[in-house]
PDB file of C-alpha atoms in Angstrom:
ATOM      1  CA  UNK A 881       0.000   0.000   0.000  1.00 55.00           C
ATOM      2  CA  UNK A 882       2.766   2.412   0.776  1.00 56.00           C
ATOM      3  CA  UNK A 883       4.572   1.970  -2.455  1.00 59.00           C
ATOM      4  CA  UNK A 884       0.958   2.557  -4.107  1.00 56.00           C
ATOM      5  CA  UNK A 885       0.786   5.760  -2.015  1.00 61.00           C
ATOM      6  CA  UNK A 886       4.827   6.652  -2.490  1.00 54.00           C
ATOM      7  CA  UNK A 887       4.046   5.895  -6.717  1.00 54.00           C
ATOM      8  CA  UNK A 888       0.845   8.301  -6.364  1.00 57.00           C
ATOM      9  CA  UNK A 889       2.854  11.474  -5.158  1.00 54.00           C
ATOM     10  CA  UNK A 890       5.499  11.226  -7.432  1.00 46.00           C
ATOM     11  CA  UNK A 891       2.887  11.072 -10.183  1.00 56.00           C
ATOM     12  CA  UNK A 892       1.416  13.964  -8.296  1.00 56.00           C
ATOM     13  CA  UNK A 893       4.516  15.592  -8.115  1.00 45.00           C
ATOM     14  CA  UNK A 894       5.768  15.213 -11.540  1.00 49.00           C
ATOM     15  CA  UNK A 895       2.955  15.200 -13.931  1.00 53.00           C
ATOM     16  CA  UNK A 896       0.559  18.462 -11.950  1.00 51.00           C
ATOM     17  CA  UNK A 897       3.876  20.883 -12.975  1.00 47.00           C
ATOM     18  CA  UNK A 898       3.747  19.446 -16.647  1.00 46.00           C
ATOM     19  CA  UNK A 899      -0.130  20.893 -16.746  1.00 52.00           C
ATOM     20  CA  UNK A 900       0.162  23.489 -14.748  1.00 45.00           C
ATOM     21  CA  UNK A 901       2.560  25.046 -17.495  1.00 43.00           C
ATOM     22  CA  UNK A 902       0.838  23.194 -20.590  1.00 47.00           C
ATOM     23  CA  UNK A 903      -2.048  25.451 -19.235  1.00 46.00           C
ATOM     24  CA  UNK A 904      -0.002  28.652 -18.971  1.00 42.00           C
ATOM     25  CA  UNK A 905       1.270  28.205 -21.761  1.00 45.00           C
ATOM     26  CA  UNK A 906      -1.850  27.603 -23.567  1.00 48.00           C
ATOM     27  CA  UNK A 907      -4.496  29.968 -22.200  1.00 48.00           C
ATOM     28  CA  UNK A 908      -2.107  31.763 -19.828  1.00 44.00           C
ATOM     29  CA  UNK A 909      -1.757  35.283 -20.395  1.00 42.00           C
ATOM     30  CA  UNK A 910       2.368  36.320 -20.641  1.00 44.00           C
ATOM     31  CA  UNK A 911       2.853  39.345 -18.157  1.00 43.00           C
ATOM     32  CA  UNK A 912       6.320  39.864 -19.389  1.00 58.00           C
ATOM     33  CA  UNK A 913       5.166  40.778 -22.819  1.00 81.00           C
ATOM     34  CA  UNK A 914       6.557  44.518 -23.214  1.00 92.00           C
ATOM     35  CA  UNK A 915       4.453  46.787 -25.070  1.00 92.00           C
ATOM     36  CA  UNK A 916       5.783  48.385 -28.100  1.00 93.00           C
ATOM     37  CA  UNK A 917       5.541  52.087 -28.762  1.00 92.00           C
ATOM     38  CA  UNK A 918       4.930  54.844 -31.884  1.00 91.00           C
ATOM     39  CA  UNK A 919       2.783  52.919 -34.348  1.00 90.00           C
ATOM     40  CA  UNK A 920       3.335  53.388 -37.876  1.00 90.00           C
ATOM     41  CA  UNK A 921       0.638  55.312 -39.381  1.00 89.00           C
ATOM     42  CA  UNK A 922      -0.982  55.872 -43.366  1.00 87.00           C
ATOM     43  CA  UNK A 923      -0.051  59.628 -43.813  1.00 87.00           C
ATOM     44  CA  UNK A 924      -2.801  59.917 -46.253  1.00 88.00           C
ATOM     45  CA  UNK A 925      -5.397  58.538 -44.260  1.00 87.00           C
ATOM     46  CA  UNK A 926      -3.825  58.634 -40.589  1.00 84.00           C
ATOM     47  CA  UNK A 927      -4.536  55.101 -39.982  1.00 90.00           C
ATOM     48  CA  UNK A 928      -2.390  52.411 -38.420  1.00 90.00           C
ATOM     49  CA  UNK A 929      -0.275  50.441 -40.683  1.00 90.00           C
ATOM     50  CA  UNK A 930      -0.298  46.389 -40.635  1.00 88.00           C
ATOM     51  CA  UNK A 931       1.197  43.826 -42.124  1.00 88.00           C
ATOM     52  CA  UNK A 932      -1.796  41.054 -42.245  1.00 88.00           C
ATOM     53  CA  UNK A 933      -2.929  41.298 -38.890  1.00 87.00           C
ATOM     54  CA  UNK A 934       0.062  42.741 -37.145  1.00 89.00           C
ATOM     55  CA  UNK A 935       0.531  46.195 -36.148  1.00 92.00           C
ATOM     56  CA  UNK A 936       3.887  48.046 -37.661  1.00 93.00           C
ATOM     57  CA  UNK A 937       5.913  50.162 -35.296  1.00 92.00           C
ATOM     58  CA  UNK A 938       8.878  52.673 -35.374  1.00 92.00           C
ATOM     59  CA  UNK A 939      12.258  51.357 -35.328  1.00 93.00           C
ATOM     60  CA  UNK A 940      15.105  53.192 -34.301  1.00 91.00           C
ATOM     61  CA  UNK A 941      17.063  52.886 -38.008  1.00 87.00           C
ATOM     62  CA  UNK A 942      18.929  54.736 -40.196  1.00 84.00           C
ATOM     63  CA  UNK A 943      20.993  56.863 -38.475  1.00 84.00           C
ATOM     64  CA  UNK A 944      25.015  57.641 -37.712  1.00 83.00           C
ATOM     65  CA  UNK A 945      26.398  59.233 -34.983  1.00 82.00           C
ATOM     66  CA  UNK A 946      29.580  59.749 -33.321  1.00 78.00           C
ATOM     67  CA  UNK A 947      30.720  59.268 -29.561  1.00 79.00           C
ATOM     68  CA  UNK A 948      32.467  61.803 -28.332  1.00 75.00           C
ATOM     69  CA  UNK A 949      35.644  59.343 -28.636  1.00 75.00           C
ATOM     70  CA  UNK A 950      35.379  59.740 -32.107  1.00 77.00           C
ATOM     71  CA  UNK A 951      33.683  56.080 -31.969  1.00 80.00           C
ATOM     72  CA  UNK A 952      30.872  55.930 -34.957  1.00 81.00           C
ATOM     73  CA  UNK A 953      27.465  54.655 -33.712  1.00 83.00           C
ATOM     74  CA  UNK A 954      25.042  53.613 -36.372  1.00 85.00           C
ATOM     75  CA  UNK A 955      22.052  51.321 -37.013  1.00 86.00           C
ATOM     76  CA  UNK A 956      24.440  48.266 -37.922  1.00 88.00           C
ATOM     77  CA  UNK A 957      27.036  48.709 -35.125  1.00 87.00           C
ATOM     78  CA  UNK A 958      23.718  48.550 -32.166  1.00 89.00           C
ATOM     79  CA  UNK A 959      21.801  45.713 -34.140  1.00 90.00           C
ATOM     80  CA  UNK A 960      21.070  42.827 -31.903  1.00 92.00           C
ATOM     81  CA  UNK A 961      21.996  45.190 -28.402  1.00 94.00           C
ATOM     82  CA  UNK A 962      19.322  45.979 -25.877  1.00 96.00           C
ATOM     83  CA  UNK A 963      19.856  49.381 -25.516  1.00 94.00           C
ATOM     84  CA  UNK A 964      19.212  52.340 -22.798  1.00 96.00           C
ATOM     85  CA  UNK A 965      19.255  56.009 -24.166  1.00 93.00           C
ATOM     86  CA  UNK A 966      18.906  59.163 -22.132  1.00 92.00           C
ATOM     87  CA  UNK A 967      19.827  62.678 -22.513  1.00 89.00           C
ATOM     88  CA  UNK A 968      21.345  65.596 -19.879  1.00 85.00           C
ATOM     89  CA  UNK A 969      19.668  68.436 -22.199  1.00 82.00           C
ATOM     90  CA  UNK A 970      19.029  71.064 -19.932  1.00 82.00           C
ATOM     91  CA  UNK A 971      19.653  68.804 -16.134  1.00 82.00           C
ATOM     92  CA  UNK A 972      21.317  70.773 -14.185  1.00 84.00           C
ATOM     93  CA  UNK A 973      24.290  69.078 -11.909  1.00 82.00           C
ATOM     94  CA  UNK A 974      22.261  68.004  -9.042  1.00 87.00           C
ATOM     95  CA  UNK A 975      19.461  65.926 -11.116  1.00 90.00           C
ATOM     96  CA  UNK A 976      22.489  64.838 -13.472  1.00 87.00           C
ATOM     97  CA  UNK A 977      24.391  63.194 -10.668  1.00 87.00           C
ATOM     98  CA  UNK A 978      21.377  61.540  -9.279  1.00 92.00           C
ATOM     99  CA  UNK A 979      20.471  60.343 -13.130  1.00 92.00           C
ATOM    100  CA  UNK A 980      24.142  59.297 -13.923  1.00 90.00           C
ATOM    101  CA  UNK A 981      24.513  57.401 -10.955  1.00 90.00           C
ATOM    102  CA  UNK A 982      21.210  55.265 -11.838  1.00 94.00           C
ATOM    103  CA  UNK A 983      22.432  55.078 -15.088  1.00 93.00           C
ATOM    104  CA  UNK A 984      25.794  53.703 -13.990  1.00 90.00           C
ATOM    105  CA  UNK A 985      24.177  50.791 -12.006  1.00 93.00           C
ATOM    106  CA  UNK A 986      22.030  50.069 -15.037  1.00 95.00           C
ATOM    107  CA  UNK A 987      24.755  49.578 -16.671  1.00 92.00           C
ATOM    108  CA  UNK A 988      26.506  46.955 -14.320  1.00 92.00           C
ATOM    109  CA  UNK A 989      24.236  44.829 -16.034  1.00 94.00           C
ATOM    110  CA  UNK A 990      26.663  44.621 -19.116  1.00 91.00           C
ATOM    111  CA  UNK A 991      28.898  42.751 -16.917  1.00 90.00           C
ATOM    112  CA  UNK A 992      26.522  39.684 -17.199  1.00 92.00           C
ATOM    113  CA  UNK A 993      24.523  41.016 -20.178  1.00 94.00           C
ATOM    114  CA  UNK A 994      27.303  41.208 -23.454  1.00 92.00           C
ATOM    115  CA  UNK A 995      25.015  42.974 -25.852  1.00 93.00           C
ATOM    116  CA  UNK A 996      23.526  45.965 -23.530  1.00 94.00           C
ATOM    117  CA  UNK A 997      24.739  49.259 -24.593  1.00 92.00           C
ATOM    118  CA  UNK A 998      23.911  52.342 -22.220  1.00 92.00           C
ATOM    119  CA  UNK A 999      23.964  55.698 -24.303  1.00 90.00           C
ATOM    120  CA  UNK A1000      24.168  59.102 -22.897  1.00 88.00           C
ATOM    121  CA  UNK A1001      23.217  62.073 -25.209  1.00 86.00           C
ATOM    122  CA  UNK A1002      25.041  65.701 -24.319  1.00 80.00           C
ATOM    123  CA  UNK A1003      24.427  69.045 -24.975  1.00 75.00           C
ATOM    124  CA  UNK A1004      26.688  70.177 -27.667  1.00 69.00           C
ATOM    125  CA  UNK A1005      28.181  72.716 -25.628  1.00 68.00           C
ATOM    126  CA  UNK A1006      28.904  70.961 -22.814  1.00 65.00           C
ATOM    127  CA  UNK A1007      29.707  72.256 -19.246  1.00 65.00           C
ATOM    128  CA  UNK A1008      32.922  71.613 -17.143  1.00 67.00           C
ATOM    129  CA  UNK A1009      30.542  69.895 -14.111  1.00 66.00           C
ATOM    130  CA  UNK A1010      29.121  68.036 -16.297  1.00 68.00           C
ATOM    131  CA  UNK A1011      32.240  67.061 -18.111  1.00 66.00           C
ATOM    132  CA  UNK A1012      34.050  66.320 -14.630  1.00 66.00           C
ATOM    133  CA  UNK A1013      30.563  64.070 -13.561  1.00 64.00           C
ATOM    134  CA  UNK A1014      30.652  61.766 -16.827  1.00 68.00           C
ATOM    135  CA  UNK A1015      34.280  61.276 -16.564  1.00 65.00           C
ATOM    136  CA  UNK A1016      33.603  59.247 -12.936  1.00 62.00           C
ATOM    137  CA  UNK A1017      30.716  57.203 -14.332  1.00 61.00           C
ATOM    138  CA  UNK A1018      31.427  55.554 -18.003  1.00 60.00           C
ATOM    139  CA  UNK A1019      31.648  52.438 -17.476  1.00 58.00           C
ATOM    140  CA  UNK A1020      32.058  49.221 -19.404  1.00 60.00           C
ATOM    141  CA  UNK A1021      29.094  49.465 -22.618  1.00 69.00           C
ATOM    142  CA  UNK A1022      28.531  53.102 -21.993  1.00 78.00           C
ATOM    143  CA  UNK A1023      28.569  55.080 -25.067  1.00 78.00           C
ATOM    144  CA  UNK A1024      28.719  58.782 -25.153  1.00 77.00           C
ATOM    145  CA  UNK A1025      27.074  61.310 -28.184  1.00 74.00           C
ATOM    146  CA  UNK A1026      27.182  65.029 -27.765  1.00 65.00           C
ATOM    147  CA  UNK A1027      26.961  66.177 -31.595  1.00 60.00           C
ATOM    148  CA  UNK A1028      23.146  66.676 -32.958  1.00 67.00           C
ATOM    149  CA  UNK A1029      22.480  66.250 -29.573  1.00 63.00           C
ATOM    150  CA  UNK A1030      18.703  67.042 -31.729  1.00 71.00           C
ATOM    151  CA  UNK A1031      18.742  64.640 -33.902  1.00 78.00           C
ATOM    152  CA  UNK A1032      19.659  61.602 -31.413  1.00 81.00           C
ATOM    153  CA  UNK A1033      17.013  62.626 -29.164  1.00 82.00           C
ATOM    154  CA  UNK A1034      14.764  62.687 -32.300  1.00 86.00           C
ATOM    155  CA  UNK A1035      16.199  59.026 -33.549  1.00 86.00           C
ATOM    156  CA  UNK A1036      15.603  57.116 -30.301  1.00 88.00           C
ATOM    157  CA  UNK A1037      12.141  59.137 -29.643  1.00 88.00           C
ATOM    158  CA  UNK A1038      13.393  60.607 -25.664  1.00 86.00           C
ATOM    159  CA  UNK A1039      11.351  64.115 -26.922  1.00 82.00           C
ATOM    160  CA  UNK A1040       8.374  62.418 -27.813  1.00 82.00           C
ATOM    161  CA  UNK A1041       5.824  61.080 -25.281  1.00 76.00           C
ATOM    162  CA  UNK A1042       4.305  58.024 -26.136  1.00 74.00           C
ATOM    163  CA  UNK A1043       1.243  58.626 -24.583  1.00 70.00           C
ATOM    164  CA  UNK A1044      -0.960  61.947 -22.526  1.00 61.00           C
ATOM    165  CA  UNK A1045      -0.019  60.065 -19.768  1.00 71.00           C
ATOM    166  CA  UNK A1046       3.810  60.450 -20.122  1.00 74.00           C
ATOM    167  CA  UNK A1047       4.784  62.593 -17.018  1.00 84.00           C
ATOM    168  CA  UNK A1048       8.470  61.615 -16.871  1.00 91.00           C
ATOM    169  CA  UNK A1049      10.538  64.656 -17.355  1.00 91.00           C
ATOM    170  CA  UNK A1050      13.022  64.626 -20.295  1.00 89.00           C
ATOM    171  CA  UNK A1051      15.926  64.927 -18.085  1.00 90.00           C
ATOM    172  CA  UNK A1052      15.385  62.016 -16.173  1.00 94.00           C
ATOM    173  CA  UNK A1053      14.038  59.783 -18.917  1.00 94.00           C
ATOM    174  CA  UNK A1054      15.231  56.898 -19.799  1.00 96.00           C
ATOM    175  CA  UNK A1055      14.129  54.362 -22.666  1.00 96.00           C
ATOM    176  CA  UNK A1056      14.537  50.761 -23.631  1.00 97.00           C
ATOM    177  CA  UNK A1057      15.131  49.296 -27.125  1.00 96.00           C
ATOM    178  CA  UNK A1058      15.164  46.096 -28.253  1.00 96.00           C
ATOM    179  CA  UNK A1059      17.761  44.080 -30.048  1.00 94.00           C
ATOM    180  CA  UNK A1060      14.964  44.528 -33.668  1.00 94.00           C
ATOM    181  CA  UNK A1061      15.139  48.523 -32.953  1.00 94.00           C
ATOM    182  CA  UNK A1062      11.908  48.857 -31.065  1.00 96.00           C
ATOM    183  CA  UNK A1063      10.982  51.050 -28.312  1.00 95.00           C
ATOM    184  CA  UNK A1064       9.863  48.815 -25.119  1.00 96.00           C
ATOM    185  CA  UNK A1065       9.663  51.096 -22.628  1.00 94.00           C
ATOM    186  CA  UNK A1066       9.958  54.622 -20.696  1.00 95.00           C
ATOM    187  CA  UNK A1067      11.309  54.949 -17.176  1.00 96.00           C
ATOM    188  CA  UNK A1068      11.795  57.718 -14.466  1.00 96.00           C
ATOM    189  CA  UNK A1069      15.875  57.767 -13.398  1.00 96.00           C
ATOM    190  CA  UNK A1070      14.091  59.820 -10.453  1.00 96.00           C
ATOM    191  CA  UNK A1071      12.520  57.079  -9.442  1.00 96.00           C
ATOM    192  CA  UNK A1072      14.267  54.012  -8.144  1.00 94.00           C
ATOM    193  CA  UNK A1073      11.187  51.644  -8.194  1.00 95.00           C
ATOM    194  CA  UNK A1074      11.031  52.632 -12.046  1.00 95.00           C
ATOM    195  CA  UNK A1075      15.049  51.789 -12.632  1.00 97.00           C
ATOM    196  CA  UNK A1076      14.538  47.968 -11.016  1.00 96.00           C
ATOM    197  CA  UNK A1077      11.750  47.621 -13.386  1.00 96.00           C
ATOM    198  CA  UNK A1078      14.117  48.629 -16.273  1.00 97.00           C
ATOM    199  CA  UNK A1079      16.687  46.321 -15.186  1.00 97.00           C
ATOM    200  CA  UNK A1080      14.480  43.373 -14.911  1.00 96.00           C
ATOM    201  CA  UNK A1081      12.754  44.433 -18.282  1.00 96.00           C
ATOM    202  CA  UNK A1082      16.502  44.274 -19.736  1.00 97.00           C
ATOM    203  CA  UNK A1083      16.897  40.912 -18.877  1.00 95.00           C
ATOM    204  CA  UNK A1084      13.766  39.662 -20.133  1.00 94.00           C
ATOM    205  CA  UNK A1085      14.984  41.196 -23.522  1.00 94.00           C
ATOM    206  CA  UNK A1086      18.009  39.521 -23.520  1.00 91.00           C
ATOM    207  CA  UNK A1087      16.880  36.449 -22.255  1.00 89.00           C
ATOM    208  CA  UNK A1088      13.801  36.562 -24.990  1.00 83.00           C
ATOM    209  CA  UNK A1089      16.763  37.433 -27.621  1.00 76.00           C
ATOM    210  CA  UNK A1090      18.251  34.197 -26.950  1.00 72.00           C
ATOM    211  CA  UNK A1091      15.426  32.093 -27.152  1.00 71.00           C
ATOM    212  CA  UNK A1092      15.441  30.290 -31.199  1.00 68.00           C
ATOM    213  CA  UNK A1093      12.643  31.483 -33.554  1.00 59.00           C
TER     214      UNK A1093
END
């Protein structure tokens, strides 16, 4: 009778996990599905553009810039990195310390994640604080642009809310592409809850870019 019994619970305890997930998997719904931002739209008729029944969204693309290393950043040289993009247009030192330093642990994350690339957009005429602030926090994957400091904000969409409900301030916004050039996600640097979020949203990225297709 007991080996009956001890047969029973393994059944139990192997086979219930097996359904639990077939059911997830199934008719679960996936809460680590990011959203995707800025859909493509007809500009004729101002509707949304698909592709059969899939909606088609911006992709950062078609661009070059430069660091301020003289290192050239471009759509082919970032394809396949997750990457986060903010700006220090018009922070002043205080919020840029407190955004730099979130920033920098953000991008410890490139010690474990290969392909995450943090980039920090500067004022072309940059000032001596801020100069002397960036110097103590690039760190390993941290790529910094300060010419067309415009037209970077422009590519990777940090002047453009997605939404009426964006409230995040440009100088403390951060956002998330993907390794395809889509925007994932926005995040307050102000707001520490907001920057675990980010992190753990990075490593779902990377982790889905790994999976086959």
């Amino acid at each position: 009778m007991n080996a009956f019994r001890k047969a029973g619970l393994l059944i139990i305890v192997l086979v219930v996990p097996v359904l639990v997930f077939l059911f997830l998997k199934l008719f679960g719904t996936n809460h680590f599905d990011l959203p995707y931002y800025f859909p493509l739209t007809d500009p004729r008729t101002g509707e949304v553009s698909k592709a059969g029944e899939d909606t088609l969204y911006y992709r950062v693309s078609n661009f070059t810039l430069q660091t301020v290393d003289g290192q050239a950043i471009d759509e082919k040289s970032l394809n396949g990195k997750v990457i986060v993009a903010h700006t220090t247009s018009g922070c002043d030192e205080g919020t840029c310390q407190k955004v730099l330093a979130q920033v920098q642990r953000v991008s410890t994350l490139a010690s474990t994640i290969d392909n995450l690339r943090v980039l920090t957009i500067l004022p072309a005429e940059v000032d001596s604080s801020t100069q002397q602030i960036m110097t103590g926090y690039k760190a390993q994957g941290w790529l910094v642009q300060n010419e067309d400091e415009m037209s970077a904000e422009r590519i990777f969409k940090l002047n453009e809310s997605p939404s009426t409900n964006q409230t995040i301030p440009l100088t403390s916004r951060l956002v998330l592409i993907d390794p395809q050039g889509y925007i994932r996600g926005y995040y307050d640097a102000l707001n520490p809850e907001d920057v675990d979020r980010l992190m753990v949203e990075i490593k779902i990225l990377d982790y889905g870019s790994s999976l086959p297709k």
